Amino acid sequence: ILAAFFDFIDGFAARLLHAKSEIGANLDSLADVVSFGLAPSLVVFKLFPDPSIYRVFPEIMSLMPYLALLITAAGAYRLAKFNSDPGQAEVFKGLPIPATGLFIASLPLILDQAVKPGWMEGLIRNPVTLIIMVLFLSGLMISTIPMMSLKFRNMKWNENAIRFILIISFPLMFLFLRFAAIPLVIIFYIILSLASL
């Protein structure tokens, strides 16, 4: 979550300090792969239940947690595609990797805050749920589906209405739902992006 915050403000800092450079952009992408690709992969890996619980095909099922590394691979591809395509300033092609990282980072926090984590833990730690989530988020990252950028060129409401709605809705949702607001806002972002195609 801190990595997402610093990733959001590093562009402002670079412009303020007149420190934009190609090496800075590459270092930013490298940091993004670790923060929003590798770290979330490890979170998902740890969320998978112990393979010893499986009675059917235990050898195959023991390999399922390694599917989490798809997030790292898809994230690296997404960033390489972003860096080589100057046309993604206002509209992204595919889900931005920080959104994937935040979505996954919220899962153990949701479990930690749950008063009665039983059903929620069962859902989040379910291997089928985890596999679908990994495939869905990885597929969205490498897709060419247009996703809106949250970068503001100006503060005019009519040009940034959806961005303002997302930014205003998050603290309100967080107030009531705590960390569960993070994946909901990201799903909301995906739906709004698809609706504005």
PDB file of C-alpha atoms in Angstrom:
ATOM      1  CA  ILE A   1       0.000   0.000   0.000  1.00  0.00           C
ATOM      2  CA  LEU A   2       2.916   2.331   0.775  1.00  0.00           C
ATOM      3  CA  ALA A   3       4.507   1.331  -2.537  1.00  0.00           C
ATOM      4  CA  ALA A   4       1.286   2.385  -4.315  1.00  0.00           C
ATOM      5  CA  PHE A   5       1.351   5.737  -2.540  1.00  0.00           C
ATOM      6  CA  PHE A   6       4.967   6.407  -3.536  1.00  0.00           C
ATOM      7  CA  ASP A   7       4.324   5.137  -7.070  1.00  0.00           C
ATOM      8  CA  PHE A   8       1.504   7.681  -7.347  1.00  0.00           C
ATOM      9  CA  ILE A   9       3.609  10.640  -6.168  1.00  0.00           C
ATOM     10  CA  ASP A  10       6.962   9.785  -7.776  1.00  0.00           C
ATOM     11  CA  GLY A  11       5.875  11.332 -11.076  1.00  0.00           C
ATOM     12  CA  PHE A  12       4.962  14.583  -9.304  1.00  0.00           C
ATOM     13  CA  ALA A  13       8.336  14.562  -7.526  1.00  0.00           C
ATOM     14  CA  ALA A  14      10.230  13.935 -10.777  1.00  0.00           C
ATOM     15  CA  ARG A  15       8.468  16.813 -12.511  1.00  0.00           C
ATOM     16  CA  LEU A  16       8.914  19.113  -9.518  1.00  0.00           C
ATOM     17  CA  LEU A  17      12.651  18.383  -9.334  1.00  0.00           C
ATOM     18  CA  HIS A  18      13.074  18.310 -13.155  1.00  0.00           C
ATOM     19  CA  ALA A  19      14.521  14.834 -12.698  1.00  0.00           C
ATOM     20  CA  LYS A  20      12.681  12.899 -15.402  1.00  0.00           C
ATOM     21  CA  SER A  21      14.963  10.464 -17.227  1.00  0.00           C
ATOM     22  CA  GLU A  22      14.885   7.169 -19.080  1.00  0.00           C
ATOM     23  CA  ILE A  23      16.837   5.437 -16.312  1.00  0.00           C
ATOM     24  CA  GLY A  24      14.330   6.778 -13.768  1.00  0.00           C
ATOM     25  CA  ALA A  25      11.437   5.342 -15.789  1.00  0.00           C
ATOM     26  CA  ASN A  26      13.184   1.958 -15.976  1.00  0.00           C
ATOM     27  CA  LEU A  27      13.925   1.960 -12.235  1.00  0.00           C
ATOM     28  CA  ASP A  28      10.287   2.863 -11.585  1.00  0.00           C
ATOM     29  CA  SER A  29       9.159  -0.143 -13.635  1.00  0.00           C
ATOM     30  CA  LEU A  30      11.635  -2.430 -11.881  1.00  0.00           C
ATOM     31  CA  ALA A  31      10.302  -1.274  -8.496  1.00  0.00           C
ATOM     32  CA  ASP A  32       6.742  -1.848  -9.758  1.00  0.00           C
ATOM     33  CA  VAL A  33       7.543  -5.442 -10.796  1.00  0.00           C
ATOM     34  CA  VAL A  34       8.804  -6.175  -7.278  1.00  0.00           C
ATOM     35  CA  SER A  35       6.138  -4.219  -5.349  1.00  0.00           C
ATOM     36  CA  PHE A  36       3.070  -5.081  -7.441  1.00  0.00           C
ATOM     37  CA  GLY A  37       4.168  -8.283  -9.189  1.00  0.00           C
ATOM     38  CA  LEU A  38       6.513 -10.391  -7.066  1.00  0.00           C
ATOM     39  CA  ALA A  39       5.222  -9.364  -3.611  1.00  0.00           C
ATOM     40  CA  PRO A  40       1.554 -10.088  -4.540  1.00  0.00           C
ATOM     41  CA  SER A  41       2.627 -13.422  -6.063  1.00  0.00           C
ATOM     42  CA  LEU A  42       4.157 -14.361  -2.709  1.00  0.00           C
ATOM     43  CA  VAL A  43       0.986 -13.253  -0.892  1.00  0.00           C
ATOM     44  CA  VAL A  44      -1.148 -15.492  -3.127  1.00  0.00           C
ATOM     45  CA  PHE A  45       1.368 -18.343  -2.736  1.00  0.00           C
ATOM     46  CA  LYS A  46       0.990 -18.116   1.063  1.00  0.00           C
ATOM     47  CA  LEU A  47      -2.821 -17.926   0.836  1.00  0.00           C
ATOM     48  CA  PHE A  48      -3.045 -21.335  -0.856  1.00  0.00           C
ATOM     49  CA  PRO A  49      -3.957 -24.051   1.656  1.00  0.00           C
ATOM     50  CA  ASP A  50      -1.455 -26.734   2.642  1.00  0.00           C
ATOM     51  CA  PRO A  51      -1.334 -29.291  -0.236  1.00  0.00           C
ATOM     52  CA  SER A  52      -1.555 -32.168   2.288  1.00  0.00           C
ATOM     53  CA  ILE A  53      -5.316 -31.496   2.612  1.00  0.00           C
ATOM     54  CA  TYR A  54      -5.961 -32.751  -0.939  1.00  0.00           C
ATOM     55  CA  ARG A  55      -6.970 -36.390  -1.282  1.00  0.00           C
ATOM     56  CA  VAL A  56      -7.252 -36.318  -5.090  1.00  0.00           C
ATOM     57  CA  PHE A  57      -4.087 -35.759  -7.187  1.00  0.00           C
ATOM     58  CA  PRO A  58      -2.044 -34.366  -4.256  1.00  0.00           C
ATOM     59  CA  GLU A  59       1.126 -34.131  -6.416  1.00  0.00           C
ATOM     60  CA  ILE A  60      -0.609 -31.974  -9.022  1.00  0.00           C
ATOM     61  CA  MET A  61      -2.435 -29.899  -6.409  1.00  0.00           C
ATOM     62  CA  SER A  62       0.861 -29.209  -4.618  1.00  0.00           C
ATOM     63  CA  LEU A  63       1.965 -27.322  -7.751  1.00  0.00           C
ATOM     64  CA  MET A  64      -1.077 -25.010  -7.753  1.00  0.00           C
ATOM     65  CA  PRO A  65       0.474 -22.320  -5.478  1.00  0.00           C
ATOM     66  CA  TYR A  66       3.217 -21.769  -8.090  1.00  0.00           C
ATOM     67  CA  LEU A  67       0.518 -20.507 -10.450  1.00  0.00           C
ATOM     68  CA  ALA A  68       0.770 -17.290  -8.400  1.00  0.00           C
ATOM     69  CA  LEU A  69       3.991 -16.476 -10.282  1.00  0.00           C
ATOM     70  CA  LEU A  70       1.824 -15.716 -13.318  1.00  0.00           C
ATOM     71  CA  ILE A  71       1.099 -12.382 -11.635  1.00  0.00           C
ATOM     72  CA  THR A  72       4.804 -11.498 -11.693  1.00  0.00           C
ATOM     73  CA  ALA A  73       5.215 -12.585 -15.327  1.00  0.00           C
ATOM     74  CA  ALA A  74       2.049 -10.798 -16.506  1.00  0.00           C
ATOM     75  CA  GLY A  75       3.007  -7.680 -14.523  1.00  0.00           C
ATOM     76  CA  ALA A  76       6.492  -7.587 -16.065  1.00  0.00           C
ATOM     77  CA  TYR A  77       4.968  -7.956 -19.538  1.00  0.00           C
ATOM     78  CA  ARG A  78       2.402  -5.240 -18.755  1.00  0.00           C
ATOM     79  CA  LEU A  79       5.149  -2.797 -17.719  1.00  0.00           C
ATOM     80  CA  ALA A  80       7.315  -3.595 -20.742  1.00  0.00           C
ATOM     81  CA  LYS A  81       4.297  -2.993 -22.985  1.00  0.00           C
ATOM     82  CA  PHE A  82       3.538   0.274 -21.180  1.00  0.00           C
ATOM     83  CA  ASN A  83       7.139   1.530 -21.489  1.00  0.00           C
ATOM     84  CA  SER A  84       7.279   0.786 -25.206  1.00  0.00           C
ATOM     85  CA  ASP A  85       3.909   2.359 -26.038  1.00  0.00           C
ATOM     86  CA  PRO A  86       3.774   6.190 -25.844  1.00  0.00           C
ATOM     87  CA  GLY A  87       0.010   6.081 -26.497  1.00  0.00           C
ATOM     88  CA  GLN A  88      -0.825   5.085 -22.901  1.00  0.00           C
ATOM     89  CA  ALA A  89      -0.623   8.524 -21.300  1.00  0.00           C
ATOM     90  CA  GLU A  90      -4.378   9.025 -20.851  1.00  0.00           C
ATOM     91  CA  VAL A  91      -5.789   5.556 -21.486  1.00  0.00           C
ATOM     92  CA  PHE A  92      -4.015   2.403 -20.359  1.00  0.00           C
ATOM     93  CA  LYS A  93      -4.081  -0.843 -22.323  1.00  0.00           C
ATOM     94  CA  GLY A  94      -4.783  -3.508 -19.772  1.00  0.00           C
ATOM     95  CA  LEU A  95      -5.132  -3.324 -16.002  1.00  0.00           C
ATOM     96  CA  PRO A  96      -2.331  -1.279 -14.386  1.00  0.00           C
ATOM     97  CA  ILE A  97      -0.056  -3.445 -12.242  1.00  0.00           C
ATOM     98  CA  PRO A  98      -0.524  -1.316  -9.059  1.00  0.00           C
ATOM     99  CA  ALA A  99      -4.265  -2.128  -9.151  1.00  0.00           C
ATOM    100  CA  THR A 100      -3.448  -5.845  -9.195  1.00  0.00           C
ATOM    101  CA  GLY A 101      -0.946  -5.429  -6.362  1.00  0.00           C
ATOM    102  CA  LEU A 102      -3.398  -3.498  -4.191  1.00  0.00           C
ATOM    103  CA  PHE A 103      -6.201  -5.966  -4.867  1.00  0.00           C
ATOM    104  CA  ILE A 104      -4.065  -8.877  -3.667  1.00  0.00           C
ATOM    105  CA  ALA A 105      -2.415  -6.987  -0.782  1.00  0.00           C
ATOM    106  CA  SER A 106      -5.866  -6.291   0.649  1.00  0.00           C
ATOM    107  CA  LEU A 107      -6.777  -9.981   1.008  1.00  0.00           C
ATOM    108  CA  PRO A 108      -4.745 -10.860   4.142  1.00  0.00           C
ATOM    109  CA  LEU A 109      -5.716  -7.477   5.621  1.00  0.00           C
ATOM    110  CA  ILE A 110      -9.394  -8.322   5.068  1.00  0.00           C
ATOM    111  CA  LEU A 111      -8.863 -11.659   6.850  1.00  0.00           C
ATOM    112  CA  ASP A 112      -7.083  -9.899   9.690  1.00  0.00           C
ATOM    113  CA  GLN A 113      -9.880  -7.364  10.239  1.00  0.00           C
ATOM    114  CA  ALA A 114     -12.754  -9.850   9.967  1.00  0.00           C
ATOM    115  CA  VAL A 115     -14.696 -10.303  13.196  1.00  0.00           C
ATOM    116  CA  LYS A 116     -15.784 -13.784  12.134  1.00  0.00           C
ATOM    117  CA  PRO A 117     -13.233 -14.782   9.477  1.00  0.00           C
ATOM    118  CA  GLY A 118     -14.632 -18.301   8.961  1.00  0.00           C
ATOM    119  CA  TRP A 119     -16.636 -17.859   5.745  1.00  0.00           C
ATOM    120  CA  MET A 120     -14.359 -15.098   4.446  1.00  0.00           C
ATOM    121  CA  GLU A 121     -11.238 -17.155   5.057  1.00  0.00           C
ATOM    122  CA  GLY A 122     -12.928 -20.078   3.333  1.00  0.00           C
ATOM    123  CA  LEU A 123     -13.611 -17.899   0.289  1.00  0.00           C
ATOM    124  CA  ILE A 124     -10.233 -16.146   0.106  1.00  0.00           C
ATOM    125  CA  ARG A 125      -8.175 -19.283   0.813  1.00  0.00           C
ATOM    126  CA  ASN A 126     -10.226 -21.462  -1.534  1.00  0.00           C
ATOM    127  CA  PRO A 127      -7.837 -22.743  -4.265  1.00  0.00           C
ATOM    128  CA  VAL A 128     -10.517 -22.319  -6.955  1.00  0.00           C
ATOM    129  CA  THR A 129     -11.054 -18.671  -5.936  1.00  0.00           C
ATOM    130  CA  LEU A 130      -7.297 -18.045  -5.934  1.00  0.00           C
ATOM    131  CA  ILE A 131      -6.758 -19.695  -9.338  1.00  0.00           C
ATOM    132  CA  ILE A 132      -9.647 -17.724 -10.914  1.00  0.00           C
ATOM    133  CA  MET A 133      -8.313 -14.491  -9.355  1.00  0.00           C
ATOM    134  CA  VAL A 134      -4.759 -15.111 -10.622  1.00  0.00           C
ATOM    135  CA  LEU A 135      -5.964 -15.913 -14.155  1.00  0.00           C
ATOM    136  CA  PHE A 136      -8.430 -12.996 -14.207  1.00  0.00           C
ATOM    137  CA  LEU A 137      -5.974 -10.343 -12.970  1.00  0.00           C
ATOM    138  CA  SER A 138      -3.078 -11.674 -15.065  1.00  0.00           C
ATOM    139  CA  GLY A 139      -5.299 -11.819 -18.150  1.00  0.00           C
ATOM    140  CA  LEU A 140      -6.495  -8.246 -17.596  1.00  0.00           C
ATOM    141  CA  MET A 141      -2.917  -6.986 -17.192  1.00  0.00           C
ATOM    142  CA  ILE A 142      -1.726  -8.438 -20.510  1.00  0.00           C
ATOM    143  CA  SER A 143      -4.939  -7.559 -22.366  1.00  0.00           C
ATOM    144  CA  THR A 144      -5.379  -4.568 -24.646  1.00  0.00           C
ATOM    145  CA  ILE A 145      -8.661  -3.549 -22.978  1.00  0.00           C
ATOM    146  CA  PRO A 146      -8.644   0.251 -22.516  1.00  0.00           C
ATOM    147  CA  MET A 147      -8.535   1.287 -18.850  1.00  0.00           C
ATOM    148  CA  MET A 148      -8.771   4.902 -17.775  1.00  0.00           C
ATOM    149  CA  SER A 149      -5.751   6.615 -16.291  1.00  0.00           C
ATOM    150  CA  LEU A 150      -6.180   8.298 -12.912  1.00  0.00           C
ATOM    151  CA  LYS A 151      -3.738  11.043 -13.855  1.00  0.00           C
ATOM    152  CA  PHE A 152      -5.251  14.531 -13.911  1.00  0.00           C
ATOM    153  CA  ARG A 153      -4.341  16.996 -16.658  1.00  0.00           C
ATOM    154  CA  ASN A 154      -6.575  19.635 -15.078  1.00  0.00           C
ATOM    155  CA  MET A 155      -9.138  19.875 -12.290  1.00  0.00           C
ATOM    156  CA  LYS A 156     -12.255  20.353 -14.477  1.00  0.00           C
ATOM    157  CA  TRP A 157     -15.161  18.203 -13.299  1.00  0.00           C
ATOM    158  CA  ASN A 158     -16.577  17.485 -16.773  1.00  0.00           C
ATOM    159  CA  GLU A 159     -13.228  16.068 -17.964  1.00  0.00           C
ATOM    160  CA  ASN A 160     -12.452  14.130 -14.775  1.00  0.00           C
ATOM    161  CA  ALA A 161     -15.868  13.161 -13.354  1.00  0.00           C
ATOM    162  CA  ILE A 162     -15.146   9.414 -13.201  1.00  0.00           C
ATOM    163  CA  ARG A 163     -11.708  10.001 -11.655  1.00  0.00           C
ATOM    164  CA  PHE A 164     -13.227  12.273  -8.990  1.00  0.00           C
ATOM    165  CA  ILE A 165     -15.987   9.733  -8.252  1.00  0.00           C
ATOM    166  CA  LEU A 166     -13.412   6.963  -7.749  1.00  0.00           C
ATOM    167  CA  ILE A 167     -11.165   9.083  -5.545  1.00  0.00           C
ATOM    168  CA  ILE A 168     -14.068  10.400  -3.430  1.00  0.00           C
ATOM    169  CA  SER A 169     -15.770   7.001  -3.129  1.00  0.00           C
ATOM    170  CA  PHE A 170     -12.700   5.199  -1.765  1.00  0.00           C
ATOM    171  CA  PRO A 171     -12.396   6.999   1.619  1.00  0.00           C
ATOM    172  CA  LEU A 172     -16.169   6.738   2.092  1.00  0.00           C
ATOM    173  CA  MET A 173     -16.123   3.014   1.362  1.00  0.00           C
ATOM    174  CA  PHE A 174     -13.018   2.540   3.520  1.00  0.00           C
ATOM    175  CA  LEU A 175     -14.809   4.211   6.425  1.00  0.00           C
ATOM    176  CA  PHE A 176     -17.493   1.496   6.396  1.00  0.00           C
ATOM    177  CA  LEU A 177     -15.739  -1.509   4.850  1.00  0.00           C
ATOM    178  CA  ARG A 178     -12.114  -0.950   5.867  1.00  0.00           C
ATOM    179  CA  PHE A 179      -9.717  -3.030   3.717  1.00  0.00           C
ATOM    180  CA  ALA A 180     -12.585  -4.737   1.865  1.00  0.00           C
ATOM    181  CA  ALA A 181     -13.047  -1.369   0.113  1.00  0.00           C
ATOM    182  CA  ILE A 182      -9.784  -1.848  -1.824  1.00  0.00           C
ATOM    183  CA  PRO A 183     -10.837  -4.776  -4.077  1.00  0.00           C
ATOM    184  CA  LEU A 184     -14.332  -3.289  -4.428  1.00  0.00           C
ATOM    185  CA  VAL A 185     -12.960   0.049  -5.674  1.00  0.00           C
ATOM    186  CA  ILE A 186     -10.658  -1.786  -8.117  1.00  0.00           C
ATOM    187  CA  ILE A 187     -13.604  -3.833  -9.428  1.00  0.00           C
ATOM    188  CA  PHE A 188     -15.568  -0.553  -9.677  1.00  0.00           C
ATOM    189  CA  TYR A 189     -12.620   0.958 -11.619  1.00  0.00           C
ATOM    190  CA  ILE A 190     -12.608  -1.997 -14.050  1.00  0.00           C
ATOM    191  CA  ILE A 191     -16.389  -1.754 -14.582  1.00  0.00           C
ATOM    192  CA  LEU A 192     -16.253   2.039 -15.130  1.00  0.00           C
ATOM    193  CA  SER A 193     -13.380   1.593 -17.606  1.00  0.00           C
ATOM    194  CA  LEU A 194     -15.324  -1.041 -19.547  1.00  0.00           C
ATOM    195  CA  ALA A 195     -18.485   1.084 -19.454  1.00  0.00           C
ATOM    196  CA  SER A 196     -16.662   4.076 -20.911  1.00  0.00           C
ATOM    197  CA  LEU A 197     -15.353   2.139 -23.953  1.00  0.00           C
TER     198      LEU A 197
END
